[in-house]
Amino acid sequence: MIVHWHRRDLRPGDNRGLARAASTDEPVVPLFVLDPSVLEHASPIRVACLLEALESLRSWYRAHGSDLLVVRGEASTAVPRVATAHDAATVVWNEDYSGLARKRDQAVRTALTDEGIAAESVHDAIHHEPGSITPNQGDHYSVFSYFWKKWRDRDKRPPADEPEASDLAAVSGDPIPSLDEVGFDDPEATPPTVTTAAARERVADFCSGPIYEYAALRDYPAESGTSRLSPHLKWGTIGPRELYAATERAAERAASDGDRESVREFQRQLAWREFYAHVLAFNPNTVTEDFSGYDNEIDWHDDPDALEAWKAGTTGYPIVDAGMRQLRADGWMHNRVRMLVASFLTKDLLTDWRAGYAWFREKLADHDTANDVGGWQWAGSTGTDAQPYFRVFNPMKQGREYDPDAEYIREYVPELADATAEEIHGWHDLEPPERERIAPDYPGPIVDHAERRDRAIALFERARGEASE
């Protein structure tokens, strides 16, 4: 037999590791390990999504005469134990790119070798593995635009086939544990449905029409202008090649050059995910350290009250608060607003980006280490291709531009339901008695944006000077 160890590839189709295992003459034993050393970095909403995806994948295997073995324990012990129990000569898995994942995988590889079992890993989660798109000097790009030019012109593999029932071993597994049984409380937000069926339905709906308006609408949080596929990409309930092929078919159906350019813009966002995966693969320390080398030079403020107001969505900046409340209500946040709230935390509240990253990791159903670290360091001006430190998002201007009628704000900040759009976007300029009359339960701004913008620029200029000494 041969074992396929599922991790963040919770799907049967377009799964290159599973297809590799199925291409042998050996029956495939499907395996997932609930590893406590991995779960300690998890959160209730992400584990809830994981368990649902596992149940869905198990149903597919059972319908094909097999089962998904879900076992608990350290992967370096559990994987060899299952392989030995099924007399498997080889274990196959798909590569992960974070530092923790690679340490885990090396420990598993060593344990398998000690048992005389072969280990084979396959690149699956992204189109072009780290080290395959490089500048003339160096192992990866640090500027996205250069990476994108090469990424878009590279041939993409076709989706991998699903295994046949005859490829699979006739095994039977124990029940998948509940959220409580693996040590997590119910999440604050209602988790999204994370299954391959849900992913494929969303891809089909998006590529049937909304993808042609993506470029025009993707920055407007009140519009349904984004794909909402990020939880599926995080858990691998849709394969990257299957998704890309769907976008290529959409481009072929496009009625105009503008429609095709909109498809291309969505593909560009897929490339951003891969760019950050490449950066993380070669710089695993960026999970805790600034890519730019600012570490220990930026004099971040330690203001617990301001951080708590940001988390709670009570900063007195309406679009910031709407985003933070969407995060807690939905386990998701619109991408434009993610950038805005990250800029607000780092530039207006002068708070270390790592505090924001930790909160997103706790609350996001789609938390992805590479993508979130990259995004937070971009907003905090400490990463690759970062937002220049002197460009500070103005939350009032952003609200006016991207939520002009304040629809999104009113949805998530009900205290402002009776306020006009002009009052909402001008909230910072109103006198306290006027705010009290309009929305007595909503706070005034906790900081002055203009003053904090100047302080942020000075803080970064001082850090740049010290870092160069």
XYZ file of C-alpha atoms in Angstrom:
469
model
C 0.000 0.000 0.000
C 0.928 3.676 -0.222
C -0.195 6.416 2.185
C -1.289 9.878 1.054
C -1.000 12.267 3.998
C -3.521 15.093 3.560
C -2.733 18.433 5.208
C -3.984 21.627 3.517
C -5.176 19.751 0.440
C -8.604 18.623 1.610
C -9.968 17.609 -1.772
C -9.871 14.542 -4.005
C -9.469 16.334 -7.350
C -6.612 18.489 -8.648
C -4.495 17.079 -5.837
C -1.046 16.326 -7.227
C 0.164 14.357 -4.208
C -2.924 12.171 -4.172
C -2.717 11.722 -7.947
C 0.932 10.717 -7.591
C 0.027 8.091 -5.002
C -2.841 6.832 -7.180
C -0.524 6.498 -10.174
C 1.335 3.623 -8.523
C 0.155 0.043 -8.474
C -0.408 0.239 -4.725
C -3.808 0.939 -3.079
C -3.872 4.427 -1.529
C -4.503 4.806 2.213
C -5.821 8.372 2.827
C -4.604 9.904 6.098
C -5.039 13.107 8.097
C -3.265 13.785 11.396
C -4.694 16.051 14.089
C -1.300 17.104 15.409
C -1.315 18.940 18.777
C 1.823 20.898 17.842
C -0.093 22.282 14.845
C -3.390 22.774 16.676
C -1.691 24.931 19.302
C -1.314 27.585 16.587
C -4.941 27.224 15.456
C -8.167 28.983 16.447
C -11.798 27.924 16.933
C -13.061 29.167 13.573
C -10.243 27.609 11.584
C -10.539 24.262 13.346
C -14.301 24.328 12.752
C -13.620 24.822 9.036
C -11.016 22.068 9.108
C -13.366 19.538 10.703
C -16.130 20.304 8.210
C -13.703 19.900 5.301
C -12.518 16.583 6.750
C -16.081 15.292 7.063
C -16.759 16.229 3.451
C -13.553 14.582 2.228
C -14.328 11.469 4.267
C -17.755 11.253 2.627
C -16.110 11.287 -0.797
C -13.717 8.501 0.149
C -16.513 6.402 1.629
C -18.568 6.837 -1.524
C -15.573 5.398 -3.369
C -15.175 2.332 -1.175
C -12.423 3.690 1.073
C -12.171 6.022 4.072
C -10.144 8.919 5.404
C -8.160 7.819 8.440
C -8.159 10.705 10.928
C -5.731 10.049 13.764
C -4.490 12.148 16.654
C -0.915 12.643 17.795
C 2.426 14.100 16.778
C 2.829 13.645 13.030
C 6.344 12.246 13.427
C 4.848 9.367 15.421
C 1.401 9.021 13.842
C 2.414 8.925 10.162
C 4.981 6.084 10.537
C 2.552 4.199 12.792
C -0.220 4.269 10.172
C 2.199 3.440 7.352
C 3.569 0.469 9.285
C 0.096 -0.769 10.233
C -0.867 -0.880 6.541
C 2.478 -2.257 5.356
C 3.015 0.855 3.224
C 6.383 1.265 1.559
C 5.899 4.982 0.800
C 4.153 8.053 2.221
C 3.304 10.917 -0.142
C 2.303 14.453 0.825
C 2.025 17.929 -0.660
C 4.583 20.551 0.338
C 3.915 23.303 2.871
C 6.141 26.384 2.889
C 6.119 27.798 6.421
C 9.027 27.231 8.754
C 6.939 25.262 11.269
C 5.521 23.029 8.540
C 8.945 22.290 7.152
C 10.303 21.373 10.584
C 7.340 19.031 11.101
C 7.831 17.461 7.674
C 11.540 16.915 8.242
C 10.776 15.186 11.536
C 8.267 12.924 9.764
C 10.723 12.204 6.948
C 13.409 11.235 9.467
C 11.013 8.979 11.401
C 9.902 7.263 8.198
C 13.497 6.710 7.117
C 14.212 5.100 10.480
C 11.377 2.657 9.765
C 12.607 1.936 6.240
C 9.653 3.763 4.666
C 10.150 6.128 1.728
C 8.847 9.713 1.829
C 7.886 11.689 -1.253
C 6.674 15.291 -1.283
C 4.975 17.044 -4.196
C 4.466 20.730 -5.011
C 0.720 21.276 -5.190
C -0.544 24.362 -3.335
C 0.855 26.835 -5.865
C 1.528 26.731 -9.601
C 5.226 27.510 -9.517
C 7.238 26.207 -6.598
C 9.649 28.439 -4.658
C 12.921 28.853 -6.510
C 11.338 28.495 -9.944
C 10.654 32.227 -10.496
C 13.785 34.170 -9.629
C 15.645 37.361 -10.504
C 19.066 37.203 -12.130
C 20.577 37.353 -8.670
C 18.919 35.934 -5.578
C 16.509 33.148 -4.763
C 13.223 35.069 -4.948
C 11.721 38.384 -5.977
C 10.982 41.006 -3.340
C 9.020 43.231 -5.743
C 5.701 41.789 -6.885
C 5.482 43.502 -10.278
C 8.596 41.677 -11.499
C 7.326 38.362 -10.126
C 3.942 38.896 -11.795
C 5.434 39.444 -15.242
C 7.104 36.048 -15.117
C 4.256 34.271 -13.308
C 1.607 35.287 -15.842
C 3.697 34.096 -18.799
C 4.609 30.704 -17.366
C 2.660 27.670 -18.541
C 0.317 26.299 -15.905
C -0.170 22.588 -15.336
C -3.675 21.200 -16.017
C -5.767 20.024 -13.054
C -4.791 16.619 -11.705
C -7.390 13.853 -12.036
C -9.358 12.471 -9.123
C -8.373 8.902 -8.188
C -10.671 6.072 -9.188
C -12.292 3.842 -6.590
C -9.979 1.056 -7.745
C -6.966 3.193 -6.762
C -8.028 3.342 -3.110
C -7.476 0.966 -0.196
C -10.492 -0.598 1.503
C -9.833 0.887 4.937
C -12.120 2.066 7.714
C -11.449 4.888 10.158
C -12.697 6.105 13.523
C -15.175 9.014 13.813
C -13.768 12.507 13.335
C -13.678 14.260 16.736
C -15.798 17.283 17.505
C -14.522 20.816 18.042
C -14.878 20.352 21.798
C -13.056 17.014 21.697
C -9.998 18.632 20.126
C -10.019 21.349 22.779
C -11.706 24.341 21.135
C -14.760 26.400 22.057
C -17.364 27.396 19.499
C -16.091 30.270 17.331
C -17.427 33.777 17.772
C -18.378 33.969 14.077
C -20.378 31.480 12.052
C -17.825 29.550 9.988
C -18.222 29.538 6.201
C -19.018 26.268 4.449
C -15.629 24.873 3.475
C -16.094 21.842 1.218
C -15.116 21.020 -2.335
C -18.753 21.134 -3.432
C -19.148 24.646 -1.961
C -15.851 25.746 -3.524
C -16.813 24.511 -6.979
C -20.216 26.154 -6.743
C -18.600 29.457 -5.787
C -16.076 29.196 -8.628
C -18.852 28.475 -11.126
C -20.977 31.393 -9.891
C -18.056 33.814 -9.838
C -16.752 32.863 -13.274
C -20.215 33.034 -14.825
C -20.441 36.802 -14.417
C -18.954 38.611 -11.389
C -15.377 37.968 -12.548
C -16.006 40.391 -15.444
C -16.766 43.157 -12.929
C -14.007 42.201 -10.531
C -11.607 44.968 -11.569
C -14.308 47.620 -11.202
C -15.941 46.403 -7.977
C -13.323 44.542 -5.965
C -12.402 47.570 -3.828
C -15.988 48.344 -2.742
C -16.924 46.398 0.405
C -20.674 46.985 0.036
C -20.593 45.228 -3.350
C -20.398 41.468 -3.938
C -17.367 42.057 -6.097
C -14.908 39.494 -4.763
C -14.796 35.720 -5.120
C -14.895 34.828 -1.396
C -12.703 31.843 -2.276
C -9.985 32.566 0.279
C -11.181 29.989 2.876
C -11.162 27.341 0.142
C -7.671 28.281 -0.982
C -6.533 28.205 2.645
C -7.845 24.674 3.238
C -7.305 23.397 -0.275
C -10.921 22.458 -0.933
C -10.285 23.768 -4.451
C -7.079 23.154 -6.356
C -5.084 26.065 -7.810
C -4.987 24.517 -11.268
C -8.740 23.847 -11.279
C -9.429 27.454 -10.262
C -6.999 28.886 -12.801
C -8.484 26.727 -15.577
C -11.932 28.094 -14.705
C -10.637 31.664 -15.003
C -9.040 30.856 -18.365
C -12.364 29.542 -19.635
C -13.978 32.740 -18.378
C -11.408 34.751 -20.334
C -12.245 32.773 -23.471
C -15.954 33.611 -22.990
C -15.271 37.312 -22.353
C -17.347 39.647 -24.495
C -14.838 42.506 -24.487
C -11.230 43.437 -23.809
C -12.393 45.018 -20.572
C -13.905 41.735 -19.439
C -10.681 39.910 -20.242
C -8.658 42.494 -18.332
C -10.930 41.970 -15.333
C -10.221 38.231 -15.442
C -6.519 39.033 -15.645
C -6.830 41.254 -12.573
C -8.298 38.352 -10.598
C -5.464 36.116 -11.768
C -3.068 38.800 -10.597
C -4.472 38.428 -7.084
C -3.845 34.679 -7.283
C -0.248 35.512 -8.168
C 0.028 37.700 -5.056
C -0.673 34.608 -2.929
C 2.106 32.729 -4.676
C 4.504 35.672 -4.380
C 4.081 35.670 -0.607
C 4.477 31.865 -0.499
C 7.834 32.237 -2.271
C 8.940 34.973 0.126
C 8.000 32.905 3.182
C 9.702 29.780 1.841
C 13.036 31.587 1.692
C 12.439 33.825 4.733
C 10.582 31.766 7.378
C 11.678 34.213 10.069
C 9.373 36.899 8.638
C 6.535 35.425 10.707
C 8.089 37.223 13.672
C 10.694 39.563 12.135
C 10.531 42.483 9.721
C 11.639 41.578 6.211
C 13.005 45.104 5.841
C 15.406 44.738 8.753
C 13.702 47.383 10.905
C 13.494 45.028 13.895
C 14.335 46.719 17.204
C 14.555 50.073 15.430
C 10.874 51.075 15.257
C 9.645 52.501 18.535
C 6.162 50.946 18.405
C 3.746 52.211 21.058
C 2.357 49.907 23.729
C -1.215 51.127 24.268
C -3.443 48.219 25.381
C -6.575 50.385 25.453
C -6.095 51.526 21.855
C -5.429 47.943 20.739
C -8.605 46.761 22.452
C -10.632 49.552 20.840
C -9.278 48.487 17.445
C -10.189 44.848 18.093
C -13.663 45.780 19.279
C -14.379 48.182 16.424
C -14.782 51.215 18.694
C -12.069 53.539 17.376
C -14.505 56.235 16.253
C -13.384 55.811 12.643
C -16.469 54.275 11.009
C -14.969 52.260 8.159
C -12.215 50.904 10.416
C -14.809 49.848 12.972
C -17.025 48.286 10.294
C -14.125 46.139 9.149
C -13.185 45.002 12.617
C -16.782 44.102 13.400
C -17.126 42.242 10.100
C -14.110 40.192 11.153
C -15.778 39.144 14.394
C -19.202 38.587 12.832
C -18.171 36.741 9.665
C -14.657 35.425 10.275
C -13.731 37.291 7.103
C -12.995 40.850 6.028
C -13.048 42.565 2.661
C -9.517 42.936 1.286
C -9.597 46.716 0.811
C -10.720 47.058 4.410
C -8.012 44.634 5.598
C -5.416 47.022 4.220
C -7.160 49.989 5.795
C -7.494 48.529 9.305
C -3.890 47.321 9.165
C -2.694 50.777 8.180
C -4.785 52.286 10.973
C -3.275 49.995 13.600
C 0.311 50.516 12.502
C 0.250 54.161 11.409
C -2.552 55.812 13.431
C -2.199 53.750 16.606
C 1.555 53.218 16.057
C 1.128 49.618 17.168
C 3.389 46.741 16.137
C 1.998 44.858 13.121
C 2.542 41.567 14.983
C -0.316 42.427 17.356
C -2.653 42.822 14.383
C -1.366 39.680 12.717
C -2.044 37.696 15.905
C -5.637 38.983 16.050
C -6.274 38.140 12.403
C -4.799 34.675 12.968
C -7.287 34.185 15.798
C -10.385 35.441 13.983
C -9.964 34.782 10.247
C -11.371 31.590 8.763
C -8.999 32.082 5.835
C -5.833 32.851 7.802
C -2.832 31.913 5.697
C 0.603 32.475 7.195
C 2.356 33.623 4.028
C -0.487 35.833 2.828
C -1.233 37.427 6.190
C 2.385 38.060 7.152
C 2.973 39.560 3.709
C -0.131 41.732 3.924
C 0.576 42.981 7.423
C 4.179 43.842 6.670
C 3.054 45.561 3.450
C 0.623 47.761 5.382
C 3.132 48.347 8.165
C 5.866 49.329 5.652
C 8.246 46.680 6.977
C 8.004 43.949 4.312
C 8.682 43.177 0.674
C 7.351 45.652 -1.861
C 5.873 47.490 1.114
C 3.586 50.496 1.193
C 6.059 53.410 1.499
C 6.083 54.576 5.114
C 5.149 58.124 4.133
C 1.940 56.996 2.412
C -0.579 56.630 5.217
C -4.148 55.605 4.454
C -6.611 58.318 5.432
C -9.588 56.393 6.887
C -12.076 59.197 6.173
C -10.972 59.509 2.549
C -11.017 55.743 2.138
C -14.559 55.608 3.486
C -15.784 58.296 1.125
C -14.091 56.704 -1.880
C -14.922 53.037 -1.351
C -18.162 53.175 0.663
C -19.612 56.464 -0.549
C -23.183 55.761 0.592
C -21.954 54.219 3.860
C -23.869 50.988 3.157
C -21.083 48.764 4.401
C -20.518 50.916 7.472
C -24.199 50.904 8.457
C -24.376 47.117 8.058
C -21.677 46.510 10.643
C -21.977 49.642 12.804
C -25.709 49.799 13.602
C -25.209 52.766 15.950
C -24.804 54.831 12.763
C -27.889 53.416 11.031
C -29.748 56.750 11.155
C -26.786 58.943 10.260
C -26.330 60.331 6.769
C -23.364 59.312 4.668
C -21.957 62.822 5.019
C -22.218 62.658 8.812
C -20.571 59.253 8.877
C -17.663 60.209 6.636
C -17.276 63.515 8.451
C -17.553 62.003 11.922
C -14.060 63.129 12.904
C -14.917 66.783 12.161
C -18.158 66.918 14.149
C -18.286 68.542 17.559
C -19.071 66.214 20.492
C -22.625 67.573 20.995
C -23.378 66.926 17.328
C -22.068 63.369 17.570
C -24.159 62.840 20.685
C -27.275 63.981 18.840
C -26.680 61.834 15.754
C -25.420 58.589 17.314
C -25.160 58.724 21.116
C -23.864 55.147 21.392
C -20.998 55.527 18.927
C -17.651 56.932 20.170
C -15.685 59.854 18.893
C -12.251 59.282 17.314
C -9.718 57.897 19.791
C -6.806 59.602 17.979
C -6.347 62.521 15.615
C -5.430 61.079 12.220
C -3.425 64.067 10.968
C -1.353 64.232 14.133
C -0.720 60.483 14.163
C 0.216 60.493 10.480
C 2.989 62.999 11.209
C 4.164 60.964 14.200
C 4.222 57.754 12.140
C 6.352 59.339 9.428
C 8.761 60.705 12.034
C 8.895 57.298 13.739
C 9.837 55.551 10.490
C 12.340 58.206 9.464
C 14.061 57.840 12.831
C 14.078 54.032 12.465
C 15.517 54.284 8.945
C 18.298 56.504 10.196
C 19.158 54.192 13.081
C 19.008 51.093 10.881
C 21.517 52.630 8.442
C 24.053 53.531 11.125
